[in-house]
Each structure stands twice: as C-alpha cells, then as structure tokens.
Short mmCIF file of C-alpha atoms in Angstrom, two decimals:
data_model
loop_
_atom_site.label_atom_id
_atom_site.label_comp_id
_atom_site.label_asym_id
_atom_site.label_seq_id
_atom_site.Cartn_x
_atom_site.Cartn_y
_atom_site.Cartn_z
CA UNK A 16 11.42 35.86 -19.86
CA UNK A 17 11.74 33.40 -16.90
CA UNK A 18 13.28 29.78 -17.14
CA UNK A 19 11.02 27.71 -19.05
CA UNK A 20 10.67 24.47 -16.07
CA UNK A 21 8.31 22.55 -17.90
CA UNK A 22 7.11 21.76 -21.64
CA UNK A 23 4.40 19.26 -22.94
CA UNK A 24 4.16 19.16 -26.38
CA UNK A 25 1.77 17.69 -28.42
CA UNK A 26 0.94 14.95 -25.59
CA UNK A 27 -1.48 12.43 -26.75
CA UNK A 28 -2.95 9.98 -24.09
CA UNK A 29 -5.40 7.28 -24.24
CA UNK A 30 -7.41 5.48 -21.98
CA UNK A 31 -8.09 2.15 -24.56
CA UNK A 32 -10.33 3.64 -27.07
CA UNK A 33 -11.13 7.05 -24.72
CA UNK A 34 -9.56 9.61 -26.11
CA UNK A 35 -8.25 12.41 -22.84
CA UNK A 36 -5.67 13.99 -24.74
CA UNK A 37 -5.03 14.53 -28.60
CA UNK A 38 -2.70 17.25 -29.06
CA UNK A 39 -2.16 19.52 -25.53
CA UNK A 40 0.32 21.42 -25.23
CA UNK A 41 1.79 23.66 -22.20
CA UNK A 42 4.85 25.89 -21.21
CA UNK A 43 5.35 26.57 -17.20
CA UNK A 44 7.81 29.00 -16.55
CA UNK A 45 10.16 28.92 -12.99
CA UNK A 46 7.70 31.22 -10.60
CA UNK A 47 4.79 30.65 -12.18
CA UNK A 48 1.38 29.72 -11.02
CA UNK A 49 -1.24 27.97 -12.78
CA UNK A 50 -4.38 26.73 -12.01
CA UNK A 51 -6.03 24.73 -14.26
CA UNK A 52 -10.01 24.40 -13.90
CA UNK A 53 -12.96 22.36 -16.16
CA UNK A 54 -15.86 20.26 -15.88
CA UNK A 55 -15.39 16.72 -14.24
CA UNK A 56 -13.67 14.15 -16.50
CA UNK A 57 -12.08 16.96 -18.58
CA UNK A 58 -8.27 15.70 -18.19
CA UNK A 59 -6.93 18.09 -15.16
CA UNK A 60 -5.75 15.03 -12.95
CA UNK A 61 -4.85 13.24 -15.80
CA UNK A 62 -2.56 15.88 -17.23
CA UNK A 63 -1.22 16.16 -13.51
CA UNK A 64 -0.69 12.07 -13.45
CA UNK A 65 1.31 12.38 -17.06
CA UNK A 66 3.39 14.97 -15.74
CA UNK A 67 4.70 12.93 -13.22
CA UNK A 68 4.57 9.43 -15.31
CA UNK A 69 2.24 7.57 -13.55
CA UNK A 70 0.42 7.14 -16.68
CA UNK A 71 1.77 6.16 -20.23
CA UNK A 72 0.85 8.21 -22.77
CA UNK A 73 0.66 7.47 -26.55
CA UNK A 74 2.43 10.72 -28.17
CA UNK A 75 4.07 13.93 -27.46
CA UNK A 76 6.41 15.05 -25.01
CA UNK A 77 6.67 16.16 -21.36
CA UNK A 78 10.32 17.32 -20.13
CA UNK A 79 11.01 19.03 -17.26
CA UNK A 80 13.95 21.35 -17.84
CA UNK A 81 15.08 19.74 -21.36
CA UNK A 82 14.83 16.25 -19.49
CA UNK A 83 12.11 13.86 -20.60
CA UNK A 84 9.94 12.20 -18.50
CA UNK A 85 8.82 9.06 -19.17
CA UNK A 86 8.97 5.42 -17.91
CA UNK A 87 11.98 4.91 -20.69
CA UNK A 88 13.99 7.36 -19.07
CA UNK A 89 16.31 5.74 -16.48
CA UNK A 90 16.36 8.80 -14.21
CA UNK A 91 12.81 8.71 -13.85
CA UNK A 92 13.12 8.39 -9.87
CA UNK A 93 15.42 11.25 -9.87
CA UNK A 94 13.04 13.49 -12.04
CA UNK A 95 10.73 12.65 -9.81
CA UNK A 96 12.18 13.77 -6.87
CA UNK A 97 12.03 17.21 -8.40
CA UNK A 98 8.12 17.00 -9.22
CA UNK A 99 5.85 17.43 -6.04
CA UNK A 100 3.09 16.17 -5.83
CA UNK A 101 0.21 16.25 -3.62
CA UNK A 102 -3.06 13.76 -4.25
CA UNK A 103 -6.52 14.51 -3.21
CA UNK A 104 -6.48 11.90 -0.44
CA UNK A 105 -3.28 12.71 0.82
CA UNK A 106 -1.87 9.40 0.69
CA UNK A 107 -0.14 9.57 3.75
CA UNK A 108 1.68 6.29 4.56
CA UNK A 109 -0.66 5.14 7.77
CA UNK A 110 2.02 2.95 9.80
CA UNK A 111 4.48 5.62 9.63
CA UNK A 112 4.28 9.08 11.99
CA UNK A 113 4.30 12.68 10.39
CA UNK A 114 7.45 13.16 10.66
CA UNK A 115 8.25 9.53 9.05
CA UNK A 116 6.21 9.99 6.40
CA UNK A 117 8.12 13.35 5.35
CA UNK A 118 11.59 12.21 6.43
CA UNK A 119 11.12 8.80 4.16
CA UNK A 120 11.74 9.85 0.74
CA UNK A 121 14.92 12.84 1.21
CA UNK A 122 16.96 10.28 3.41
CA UNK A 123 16.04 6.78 1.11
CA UNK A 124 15.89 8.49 -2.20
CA UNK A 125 17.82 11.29 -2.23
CA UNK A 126 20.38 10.17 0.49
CA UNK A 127 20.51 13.31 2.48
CA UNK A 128 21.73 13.05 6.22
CA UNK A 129 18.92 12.07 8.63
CA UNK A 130 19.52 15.33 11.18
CA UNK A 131 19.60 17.35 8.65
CA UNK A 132 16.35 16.33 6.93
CA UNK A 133 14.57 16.06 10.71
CA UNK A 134 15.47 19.64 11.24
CA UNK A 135 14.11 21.03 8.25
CA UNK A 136 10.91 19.05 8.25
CA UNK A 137 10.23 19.98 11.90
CA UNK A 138 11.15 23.91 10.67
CA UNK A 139 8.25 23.11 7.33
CA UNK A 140 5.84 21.50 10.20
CA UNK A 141 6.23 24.70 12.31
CA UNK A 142 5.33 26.80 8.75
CA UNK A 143 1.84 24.75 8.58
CA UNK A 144 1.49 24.61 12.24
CA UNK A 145 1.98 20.91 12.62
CA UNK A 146 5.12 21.39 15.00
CA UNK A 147 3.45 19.99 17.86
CA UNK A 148 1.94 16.72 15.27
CA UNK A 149 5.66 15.56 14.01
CA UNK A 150 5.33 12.34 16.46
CA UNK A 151 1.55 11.69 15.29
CA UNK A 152 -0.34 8.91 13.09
CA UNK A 153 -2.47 10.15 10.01
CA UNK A 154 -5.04 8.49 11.36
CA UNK A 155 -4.38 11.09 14.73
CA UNK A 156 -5.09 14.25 12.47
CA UNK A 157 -8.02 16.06 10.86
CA UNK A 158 -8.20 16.44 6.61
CA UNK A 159 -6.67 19.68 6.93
CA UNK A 160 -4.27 18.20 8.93
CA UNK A 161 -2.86 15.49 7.03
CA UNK A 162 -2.90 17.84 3.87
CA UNK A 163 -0.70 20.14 5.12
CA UNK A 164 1.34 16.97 6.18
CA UNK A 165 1.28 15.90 2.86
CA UNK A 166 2.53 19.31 1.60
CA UNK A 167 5.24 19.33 3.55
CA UNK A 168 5.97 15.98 2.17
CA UNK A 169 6.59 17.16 -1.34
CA UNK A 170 8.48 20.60 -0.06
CA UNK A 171 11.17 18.10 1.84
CA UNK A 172 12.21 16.54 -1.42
CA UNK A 173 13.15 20.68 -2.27
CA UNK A 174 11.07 19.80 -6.05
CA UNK A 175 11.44 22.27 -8.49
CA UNK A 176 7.64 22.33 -9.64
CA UNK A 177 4.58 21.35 -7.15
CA UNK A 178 1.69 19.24 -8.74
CA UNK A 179 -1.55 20.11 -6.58
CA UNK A 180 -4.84 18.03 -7.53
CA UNK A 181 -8.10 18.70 -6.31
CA UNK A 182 -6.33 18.85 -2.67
CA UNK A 183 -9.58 20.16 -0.90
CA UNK A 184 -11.77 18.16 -2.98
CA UNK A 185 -12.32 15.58 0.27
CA UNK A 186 -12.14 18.69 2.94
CA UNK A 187 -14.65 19.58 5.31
CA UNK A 188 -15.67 23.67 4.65
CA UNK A 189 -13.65 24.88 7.44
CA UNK A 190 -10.24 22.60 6.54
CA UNK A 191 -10.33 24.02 3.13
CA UNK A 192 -8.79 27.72 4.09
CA UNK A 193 -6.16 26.17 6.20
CA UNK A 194 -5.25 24.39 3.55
CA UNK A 195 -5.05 27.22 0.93
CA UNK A 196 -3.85 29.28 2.91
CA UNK A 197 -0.26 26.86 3.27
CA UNK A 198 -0.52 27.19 -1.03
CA UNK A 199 -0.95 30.89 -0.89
CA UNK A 200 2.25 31.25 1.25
CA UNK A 201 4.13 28.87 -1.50
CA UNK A 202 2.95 31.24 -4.22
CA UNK A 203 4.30 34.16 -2.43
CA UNK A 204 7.66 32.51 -1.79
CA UNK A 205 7.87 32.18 -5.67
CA UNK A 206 7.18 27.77 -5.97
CA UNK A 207 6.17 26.84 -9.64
CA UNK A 208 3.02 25.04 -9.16
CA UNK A 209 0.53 23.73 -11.30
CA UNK A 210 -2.53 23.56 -9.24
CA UNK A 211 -6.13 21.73 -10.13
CA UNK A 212 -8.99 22.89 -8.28
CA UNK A 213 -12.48 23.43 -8.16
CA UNK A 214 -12.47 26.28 -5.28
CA UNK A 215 -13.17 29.43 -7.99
CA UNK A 216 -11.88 32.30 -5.73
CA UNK A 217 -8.77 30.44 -4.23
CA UNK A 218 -7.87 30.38 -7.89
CA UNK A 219 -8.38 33.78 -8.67
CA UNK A 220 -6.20 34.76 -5.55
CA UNK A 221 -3.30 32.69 -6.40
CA UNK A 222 -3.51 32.29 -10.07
CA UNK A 223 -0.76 34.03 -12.49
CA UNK A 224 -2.46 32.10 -15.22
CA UNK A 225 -5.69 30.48 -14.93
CA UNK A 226 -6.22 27.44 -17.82
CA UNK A 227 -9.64 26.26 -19.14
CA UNK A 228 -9.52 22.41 -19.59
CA UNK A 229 -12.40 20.67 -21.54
CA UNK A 230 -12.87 17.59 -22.99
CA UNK A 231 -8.98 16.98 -23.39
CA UNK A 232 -8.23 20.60 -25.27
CA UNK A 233 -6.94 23.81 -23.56
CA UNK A 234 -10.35 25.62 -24.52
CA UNK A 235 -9.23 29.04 -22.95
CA UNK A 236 -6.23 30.64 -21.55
CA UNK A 237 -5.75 33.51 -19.56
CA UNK A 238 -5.44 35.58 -16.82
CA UNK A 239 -7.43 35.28 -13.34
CA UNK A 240 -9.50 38.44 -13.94
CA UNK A 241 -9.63 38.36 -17.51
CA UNK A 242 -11.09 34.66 -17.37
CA UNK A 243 -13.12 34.92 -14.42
CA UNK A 244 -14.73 38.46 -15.66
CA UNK A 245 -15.21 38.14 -19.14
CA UNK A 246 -14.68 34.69 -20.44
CA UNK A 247 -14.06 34.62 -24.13
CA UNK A 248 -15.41 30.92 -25.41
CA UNK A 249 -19.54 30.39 -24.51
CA UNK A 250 -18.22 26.91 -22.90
CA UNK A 251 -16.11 28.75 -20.47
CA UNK A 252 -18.91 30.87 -19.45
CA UNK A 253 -21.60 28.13 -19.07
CA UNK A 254 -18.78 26.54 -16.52
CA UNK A 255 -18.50 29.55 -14.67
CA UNK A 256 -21.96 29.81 -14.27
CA UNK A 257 -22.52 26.75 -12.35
CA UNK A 258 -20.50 28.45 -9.32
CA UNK A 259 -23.07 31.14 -9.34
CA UNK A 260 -26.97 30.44 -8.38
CA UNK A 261 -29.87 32.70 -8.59
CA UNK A 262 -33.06 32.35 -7.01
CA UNK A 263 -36.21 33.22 -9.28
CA UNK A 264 -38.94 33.00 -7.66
CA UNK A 265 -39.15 36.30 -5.01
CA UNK A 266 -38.10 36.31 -1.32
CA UNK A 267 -40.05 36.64 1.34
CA UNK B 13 -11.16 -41.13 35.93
CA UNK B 14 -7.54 -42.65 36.85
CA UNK B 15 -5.25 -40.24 38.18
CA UNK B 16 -2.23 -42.90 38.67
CA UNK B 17 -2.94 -43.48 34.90
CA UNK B 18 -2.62 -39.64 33.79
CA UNK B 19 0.76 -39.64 36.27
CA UNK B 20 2.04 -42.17 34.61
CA UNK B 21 1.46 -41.45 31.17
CA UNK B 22 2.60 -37.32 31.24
CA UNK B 23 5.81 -38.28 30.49
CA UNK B 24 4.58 -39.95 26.99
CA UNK B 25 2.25 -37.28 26.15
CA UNK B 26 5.42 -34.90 26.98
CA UNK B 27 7.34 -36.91 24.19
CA UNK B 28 4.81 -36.79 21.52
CA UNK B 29 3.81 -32.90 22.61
CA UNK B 30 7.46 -31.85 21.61
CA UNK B 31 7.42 -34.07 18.34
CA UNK B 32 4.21 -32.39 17.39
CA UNK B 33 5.77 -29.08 18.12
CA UNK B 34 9.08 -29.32 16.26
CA UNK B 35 7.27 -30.66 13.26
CA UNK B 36 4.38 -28.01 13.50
CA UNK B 37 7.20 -25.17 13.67
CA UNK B 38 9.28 -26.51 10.94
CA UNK B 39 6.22 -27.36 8.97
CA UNK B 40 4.62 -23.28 9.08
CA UNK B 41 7.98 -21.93 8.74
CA UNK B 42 8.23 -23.54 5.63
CA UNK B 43 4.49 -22.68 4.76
CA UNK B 44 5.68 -19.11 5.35
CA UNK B 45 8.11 -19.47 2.69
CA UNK B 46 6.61 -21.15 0.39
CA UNK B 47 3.65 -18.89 0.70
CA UNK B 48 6.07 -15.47 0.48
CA UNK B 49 7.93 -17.60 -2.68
CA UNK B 50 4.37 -17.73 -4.17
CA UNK B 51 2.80 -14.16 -3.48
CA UNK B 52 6.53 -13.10 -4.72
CA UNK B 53 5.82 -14.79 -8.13
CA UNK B 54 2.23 -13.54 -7.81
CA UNK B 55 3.17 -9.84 -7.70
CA UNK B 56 6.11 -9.79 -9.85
CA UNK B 57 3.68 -11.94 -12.58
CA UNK B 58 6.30 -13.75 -13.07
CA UNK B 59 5.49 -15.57 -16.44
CA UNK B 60 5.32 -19.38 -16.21
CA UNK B 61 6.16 -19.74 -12.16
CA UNK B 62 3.31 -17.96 -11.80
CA UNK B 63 1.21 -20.49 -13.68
CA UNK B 64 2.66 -23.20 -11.56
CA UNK B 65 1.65 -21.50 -8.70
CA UNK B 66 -1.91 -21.02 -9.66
CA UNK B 67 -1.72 -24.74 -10.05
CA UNK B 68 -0.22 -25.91 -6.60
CA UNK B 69 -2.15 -23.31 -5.17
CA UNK B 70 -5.56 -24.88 -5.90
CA UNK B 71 -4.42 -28.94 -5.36
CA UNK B 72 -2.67 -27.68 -1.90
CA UNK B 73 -6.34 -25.94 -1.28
CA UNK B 74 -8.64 -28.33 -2.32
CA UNK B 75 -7.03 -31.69 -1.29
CA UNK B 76 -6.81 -33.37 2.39
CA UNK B 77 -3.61 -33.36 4.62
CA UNK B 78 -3.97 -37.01 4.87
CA UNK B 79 -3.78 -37.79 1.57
CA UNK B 80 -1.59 -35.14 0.70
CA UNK B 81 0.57 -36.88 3.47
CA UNK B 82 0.23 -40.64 1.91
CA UNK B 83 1.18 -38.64 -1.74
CA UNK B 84 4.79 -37.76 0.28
CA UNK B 85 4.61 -40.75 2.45
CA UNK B 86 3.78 -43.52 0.04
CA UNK B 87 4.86 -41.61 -3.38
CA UNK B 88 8.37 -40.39 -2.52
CA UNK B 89 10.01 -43.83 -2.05
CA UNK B 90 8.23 -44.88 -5.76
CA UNK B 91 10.46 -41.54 -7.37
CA UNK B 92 13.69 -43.19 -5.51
CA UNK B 93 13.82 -40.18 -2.90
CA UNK B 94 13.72 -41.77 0.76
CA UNK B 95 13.69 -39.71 3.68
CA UNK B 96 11.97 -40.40 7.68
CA UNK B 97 8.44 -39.75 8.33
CA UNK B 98 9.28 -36.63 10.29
CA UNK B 99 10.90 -34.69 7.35
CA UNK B 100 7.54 -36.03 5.42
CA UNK B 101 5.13 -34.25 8.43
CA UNK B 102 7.00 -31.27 7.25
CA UNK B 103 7.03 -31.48 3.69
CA UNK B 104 3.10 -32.11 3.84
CA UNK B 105 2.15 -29.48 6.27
CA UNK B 106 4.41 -27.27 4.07
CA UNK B 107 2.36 -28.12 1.19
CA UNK B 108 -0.95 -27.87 2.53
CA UNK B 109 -0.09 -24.21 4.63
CA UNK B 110 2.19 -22.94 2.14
CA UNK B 111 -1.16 -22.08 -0.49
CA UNK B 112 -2.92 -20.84 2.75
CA UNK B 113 -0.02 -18.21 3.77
CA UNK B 114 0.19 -17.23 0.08
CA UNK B 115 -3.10 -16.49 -0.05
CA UNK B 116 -3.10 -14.11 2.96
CA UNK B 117 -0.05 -12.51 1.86
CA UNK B 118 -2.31 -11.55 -1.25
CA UNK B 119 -5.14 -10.65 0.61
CA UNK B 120 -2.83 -7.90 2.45
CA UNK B 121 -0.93 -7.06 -0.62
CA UNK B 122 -4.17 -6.07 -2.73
CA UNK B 123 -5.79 -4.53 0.10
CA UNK B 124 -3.50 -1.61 0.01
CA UNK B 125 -5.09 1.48 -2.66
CA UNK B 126 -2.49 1.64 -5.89
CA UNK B 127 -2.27 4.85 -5.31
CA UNK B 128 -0.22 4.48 -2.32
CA UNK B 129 2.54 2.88 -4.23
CA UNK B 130 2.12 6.29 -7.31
CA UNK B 131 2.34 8.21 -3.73
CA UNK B 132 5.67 6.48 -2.97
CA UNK B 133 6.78 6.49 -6.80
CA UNK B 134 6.14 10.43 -7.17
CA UNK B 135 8.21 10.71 -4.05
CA UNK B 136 11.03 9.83 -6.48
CA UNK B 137 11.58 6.36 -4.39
CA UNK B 138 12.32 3.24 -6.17
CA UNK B 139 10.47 -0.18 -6.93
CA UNK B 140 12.28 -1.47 -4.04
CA UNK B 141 12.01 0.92 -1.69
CA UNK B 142 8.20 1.71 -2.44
CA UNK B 143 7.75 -2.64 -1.21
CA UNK B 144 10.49 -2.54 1.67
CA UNK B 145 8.64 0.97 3.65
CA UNK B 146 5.66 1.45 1.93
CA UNK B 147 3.91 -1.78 0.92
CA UNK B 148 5.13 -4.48 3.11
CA UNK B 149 4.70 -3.32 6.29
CA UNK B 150 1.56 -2.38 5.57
CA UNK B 151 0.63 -5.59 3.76
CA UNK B 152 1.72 -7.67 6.44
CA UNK B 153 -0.28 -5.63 9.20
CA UNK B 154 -2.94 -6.41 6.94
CA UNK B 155 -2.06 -9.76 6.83
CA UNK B 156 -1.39 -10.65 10.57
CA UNK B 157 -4.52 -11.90 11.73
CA UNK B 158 -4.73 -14.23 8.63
CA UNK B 159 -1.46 -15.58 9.20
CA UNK B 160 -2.17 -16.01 12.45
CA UNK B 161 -5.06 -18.00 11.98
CA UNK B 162 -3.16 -20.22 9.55
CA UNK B 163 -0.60 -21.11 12.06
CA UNK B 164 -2.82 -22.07 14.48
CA UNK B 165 -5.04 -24.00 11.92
CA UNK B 166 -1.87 -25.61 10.87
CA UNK B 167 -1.11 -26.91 14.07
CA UNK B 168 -4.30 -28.26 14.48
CA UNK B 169 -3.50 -30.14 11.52
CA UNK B 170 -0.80 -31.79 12.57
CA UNK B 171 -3.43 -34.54 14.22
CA UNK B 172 -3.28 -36.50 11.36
CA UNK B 173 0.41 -36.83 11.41
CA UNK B 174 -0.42 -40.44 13.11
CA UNK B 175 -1.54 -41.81 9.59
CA UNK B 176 2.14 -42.21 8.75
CA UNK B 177 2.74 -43.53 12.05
CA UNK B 178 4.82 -40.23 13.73
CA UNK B 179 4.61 -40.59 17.30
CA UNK B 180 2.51 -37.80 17.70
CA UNK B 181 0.25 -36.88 20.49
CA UNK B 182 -2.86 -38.58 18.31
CA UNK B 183 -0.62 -41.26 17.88
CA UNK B 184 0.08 -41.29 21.44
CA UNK B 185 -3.63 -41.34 22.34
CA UNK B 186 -4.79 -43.82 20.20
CA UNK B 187 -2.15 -46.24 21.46
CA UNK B 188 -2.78 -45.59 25.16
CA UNK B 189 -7.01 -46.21 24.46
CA UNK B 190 -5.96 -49.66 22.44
CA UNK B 191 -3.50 -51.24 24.87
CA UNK B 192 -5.14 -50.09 28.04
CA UNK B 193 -9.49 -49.17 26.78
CA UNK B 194 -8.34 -46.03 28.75
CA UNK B 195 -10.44 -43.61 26.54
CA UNK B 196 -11.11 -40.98 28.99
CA UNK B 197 -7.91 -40.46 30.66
CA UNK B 198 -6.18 -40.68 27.21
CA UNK B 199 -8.49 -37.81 25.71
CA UNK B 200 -8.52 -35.65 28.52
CA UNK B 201 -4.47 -35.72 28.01
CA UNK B 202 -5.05 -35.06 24.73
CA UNK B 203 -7.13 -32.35 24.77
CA UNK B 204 -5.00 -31.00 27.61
CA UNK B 205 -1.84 -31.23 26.00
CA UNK B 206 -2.75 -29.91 22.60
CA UNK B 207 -4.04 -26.71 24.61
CA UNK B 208 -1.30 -26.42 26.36
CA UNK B 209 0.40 -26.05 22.46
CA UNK B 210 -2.20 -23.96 21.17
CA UNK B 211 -3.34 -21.18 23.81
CA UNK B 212 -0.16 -19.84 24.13
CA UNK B 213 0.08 -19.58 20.11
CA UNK B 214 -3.10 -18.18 20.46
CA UNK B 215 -2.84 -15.61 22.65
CA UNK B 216 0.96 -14.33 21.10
CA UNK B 217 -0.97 -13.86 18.11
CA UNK B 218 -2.97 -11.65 19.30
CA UNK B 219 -0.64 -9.48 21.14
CA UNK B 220 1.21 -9.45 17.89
CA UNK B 221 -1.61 -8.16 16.18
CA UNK B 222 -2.52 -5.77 17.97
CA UNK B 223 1.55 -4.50 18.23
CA UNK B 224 1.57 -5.26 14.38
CA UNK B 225 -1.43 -3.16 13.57
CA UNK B 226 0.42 0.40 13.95
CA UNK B 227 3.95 -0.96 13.96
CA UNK B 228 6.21 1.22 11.91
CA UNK B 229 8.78 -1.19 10.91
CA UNK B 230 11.51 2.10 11.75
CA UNK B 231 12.52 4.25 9.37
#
C-alpha cells in the first residue's frame, strides 16, 4: 500500500445554519488520482477550500502526512506550500509578469535562490509551452494560457498534493484540451492530485478513483469505468445522465 | 489691463506661490499619512481606533476647510497649544485630505477579489507578504487616479488659507485689489499663478497613472 498523503476524517463544515459537510471522510494515497464529480452546490470546491484552510470548519480532521491543517496550526504557511492549488479563475497576480507570478512564492516563502527558481520555472513554462510568455502580463494571454501559467505556479512550490477546481470551468471549448492535456502529463509523472471537474471523459482518462459528491456525503466511490458504466446508487445515474442527450422526436 | 502693474507685482505673487506650495505639500503628505494610518486601522479592524476613525472620517468629510481651519486657528490657543498659522494650514489641510486619501486607499483595497489574497495564502506566503506583493501594489494602482485627484483638489483648497491671514496667493490678491481697485490685473495673476502650481501636478499625475497602472513594484 502507498504512503497515505492525506486524511480527512469526520470533517464537519458549516456555512451558518447550511449544512456542506456532516461527517466526510477521505484517504489520498502518494500517486494517486482522484477526481471528484456531483451536481452544483454539492461540496467539491468546498472540500478543496478545507483542504487547504481557507475555510474553518466545525469538526473533524484534515492532515496532510500526520500534520494537521488548520488555522491553529502555526505551520500553516509551510503546509501550504506543499498543497497546490489551482482556482477556476486562475488568480494570476495582474501587475506581475508570468514568470513573476511563478517565481513569487518559492523565493519569498520558501527562500530558495532566485536563479535557481528562474531556471526551473522557465524549464515548467517550456513543459506547457509558455517558454516564449515568461516576460508577459495575464492580461497578454488567452484562458488556456494563464491556466497553464497558473499550473506551473503551484508545480514551482514542488507541493506534495495538487488541488485542481473546476479549472476549465471559465475555458473557451478549444482552451479546455490544452489545459488537460498539461494535467494528463502530471498524472503520468505520478503527482497526487485531487481534481474537481465537470469535463466527464477527461475524468475517466485520468481518474485512478473517481468520487461521487452529493449534497455534502460521498454518495459513491469507485473506479472510472466501474462508475461511469454501471453506477451503483439511482442518484449517481440520474447525474450521469445529464451529460448524455437524446433526441425523440425522428430526424430528418 | 496694466502691464507695469503685473511687472511689478510677480515678485509678490512669486512669494505667496511658494508659501502656498510648501504648505500644500506638507499639508497632502500628511493627508497621505493620515489617510494610510486610517485605511491601516480600517483593514486590520482594529477595535476601538477603528471607531475613532469612522468618527473623524465623517466630521473631516462633511465639514468646511474654513471652519475646520478657525477650529485649529481659533481653538488651539483656548487648549494652551500655540503654534504659527503656517503649521495650522497644515494641520487643517491634513485634516480635511487625510479622510479623503483614506477613503481612496479603501476604495483600491476592496476593489481587489478575496480570492486573490486565498491565491497568495495557498501559495504558502504569509499575511505580510500576501499585502507587501500581492495587495498593495495592486490597491494602490487602483487607487492612483483617486489620489491623484485628491492632491490636486487639496491644493485647490489651500485658497482659503487667507482666512487665517497666511500670505497666500488669495491673500496676496485680495490685498493687491483693496490697496490699488486693481481687480483685473490681480486675478489674472491669480489665476495664472495657481496654474502654473496646478498643471504641472496635473499632468505628473497622469503620467504616473498611466506608469502606475501595470507597474510591478519588482519582485
């Protein structure tokens, strides 16, 4: 069995008297890859957003390799630095270039040498195809662009798990594959990810272990093909269906 | 119009034209402080300051120059401090700009999304970092064209400075159309000389904003 990276346990979060999450709880091993899919307003960015403590939550546990996180601990920032995490709006810093933007965090928090961290993030930028973009604005590049940007961000700081939510959500068609396509490589390379998304077959491709989120509960659990072929739970199934459409009427 | 009369009188205008300036400049830089001390105690809700803020902010807002200027002038002396009337130009203008820069400090503060700062935070940097390269440059390129505008409102301001008799250029005209009924030539020198102040303010402001609006601040 693989190195457990991270645990939740029994978490328990609540948004005043809206209940998200009463007793979840979730084991990711080191290599693995899950991608966690449900309805709208089911938890999946919340769960991400707990994970890396920018939310409180009322009960249970989250550690990432036997350390807790939480706004008590006093290494927060330096769990943190091991917890990647890429938003659905990139959130790019706009009055900083590309290669600012990645270079920011690994030399202010984590104090690494400035040449060194300028090499590696023009050698990540080359991966994604951004070499020739290091010297750009955000506001210079395309969705796709500043996603991959953004991924590079997080694979800088070296984290040991990557937090992905909804990152295509705001992507035009075509930007979406590039995209993937960067988070396909990091599954092949072996990254721990957790991964929320609503693009069905990118999960199936790069899922080890695909999670069923709805209303706050873990509803089903399993693998791509076994979820995606024969769902077990009738709410599972009803989800699934909206990704598929049928015409009645006869064509012409 | 008298052209011996506007020779003559340059000189004068010259005088009160610095005066103005030095008091204008001391007066906003102190506004700027002020202002950053408030949207400090703003952000950080810092209990009780903050209150007292709130407070100033709305009688600095919502109250004259003049009178806040005959409160310092007049009201000083009465609590046994005694200072000149220059350092009492600068106390008032401080007052009166000081709300107005802390209010467009907050304007550019709040404009930026929260979830820039969780962006910086899940980068693993600290509170302090996340203000110094993520939130203040930004903020203040936000901010630029409001302080901007303050500071050149502010100087404006300083007209009324001749209420508690500083030698300023209102001063200076007002004296010249009493002694001599010279009203033209004494407003035309007005006019000129506070544009001579102003356009160049005006027009460094907005090179700086436009230099501010993608500045990176270096990393």
């Amino acid at each position: 069995m693989p190195e457990t990276i991270l645990e939740i346990s029994h978490l328990r979060k609540l948004y005043d008297d809206l209940r998200v999450f009463e007793d979840l709880s979730l084991t990711v091993h080191e290599g693995e890859v899950i991608v966690i899919v449900g309805p709208s307003g089911c938890g999946k960015s919340t769960l991400l957003r707990c994970i890396n403590a920018l939310e409180d939550i009322q009960g249970g546990e989250i550690r990432l390799r036997g350390e807790p996180v939480s706004k008590e601990n006093r290494n927060l920032q330096s769990i943190r630095q091991k917890i990647g995490m890429v938003f659905q709006n990139y959130e790019l810093f706009p009055h900083m270039t590309v290669l600012d933007n990645i270079m920011l965090a690994p030399v202010k928090a984590q104090g690494r040498k400035k040449e060194e961290v300028r090499e590696e993030a023009l050698d990540l930028l080359k991966r994604v195809g951004l070499e020739s973009k290091a010297d750009s604005y955000p506001r210079q590049l395309s969705g796709g662009q500043k996603q991959r940007t953004a991924i590079v961000r997080a694979l800088c700081m070296h984290p040991e798990i990557l937090l992905f939510d909804e990152v295509t959500a705001a992507l035009d068609p075509e930007m979406v594959r590039e995209v993937l396509e960067v988070i396909l490589d990091l599954a092949n390379q072996g990254k721990t990810m957790l991964v929320v998304t609503h693009e069905m077959q990118f999960a199936r491709a790069i899922a080890d272990r695909v999670i069923f989120l709805d209303e706050g509960r873990i509803c089903e659990e399993g693998t791509p093909d076994g979820f995606f072929d024969e769902p077990k739970t009738e709410r599972a199934r009803k989800f699934l269906n909206t990704f598929t459409f049928e015409r009645k009427g006869a064509k012409n | 119009m008298d052209q011996e009369f506007i020779a003559e009188y340059i000189p004068l205008y010259r005088e009160a034209a610095v005066l103005t300036v030095k008091i204008g400049f001391a007066g906003i830089a102190a506004a700027i402080l002020l202002g950053l001390i408030c949207e400090i105690t703003d952000y950080f809700r810092i209990p009780v300051l903050k209150r007292v803020v709130a407070v100033y902010i709305e009688l600095s807002r919502n109250t004259p120059l003049l009178i806040q200027l005959f409160f310092i002038y007049y009201g000083l002396p009465k609590l046994g401090i005694h200072t000149n009337a220059e350092v009492c130009g600068v106390a008032g203008l401080a007052f009166l700009g000081g709300s107005y820069m802390a209010e467009a400090f907050r304007s550019g503060v709040e404009a930026i999304d929260a979830i820039q700062e969780e962006s910086a935070y899940s980068l693993g940097l600290s509170r302090f970092q996340t203000i110094r390269y993520v939130l203040l440059p930004q903020a203040l390129t936000i901010s630029a064209p409001a302080l901007i505008a303050n500071v050149i409102f502010l100087l404006k301001e300083t007209s009324v400075f001749s209420a508690i008799s500083l030698m300023d250029l209102m001063f200076t005209a007002k004296d010249l159309i009493g002694l001599y009924y010279s009203t033209t030539e004494s407003l035309v020198l007005l006019v000129v000389f506070y544009l001579l102040i102003l356009l160049p303010v005006s027009i460094l402001g907005s090179v700086m904003e436009r230099r501010l609006r993608y500045a990176g601040f270096g990393v």
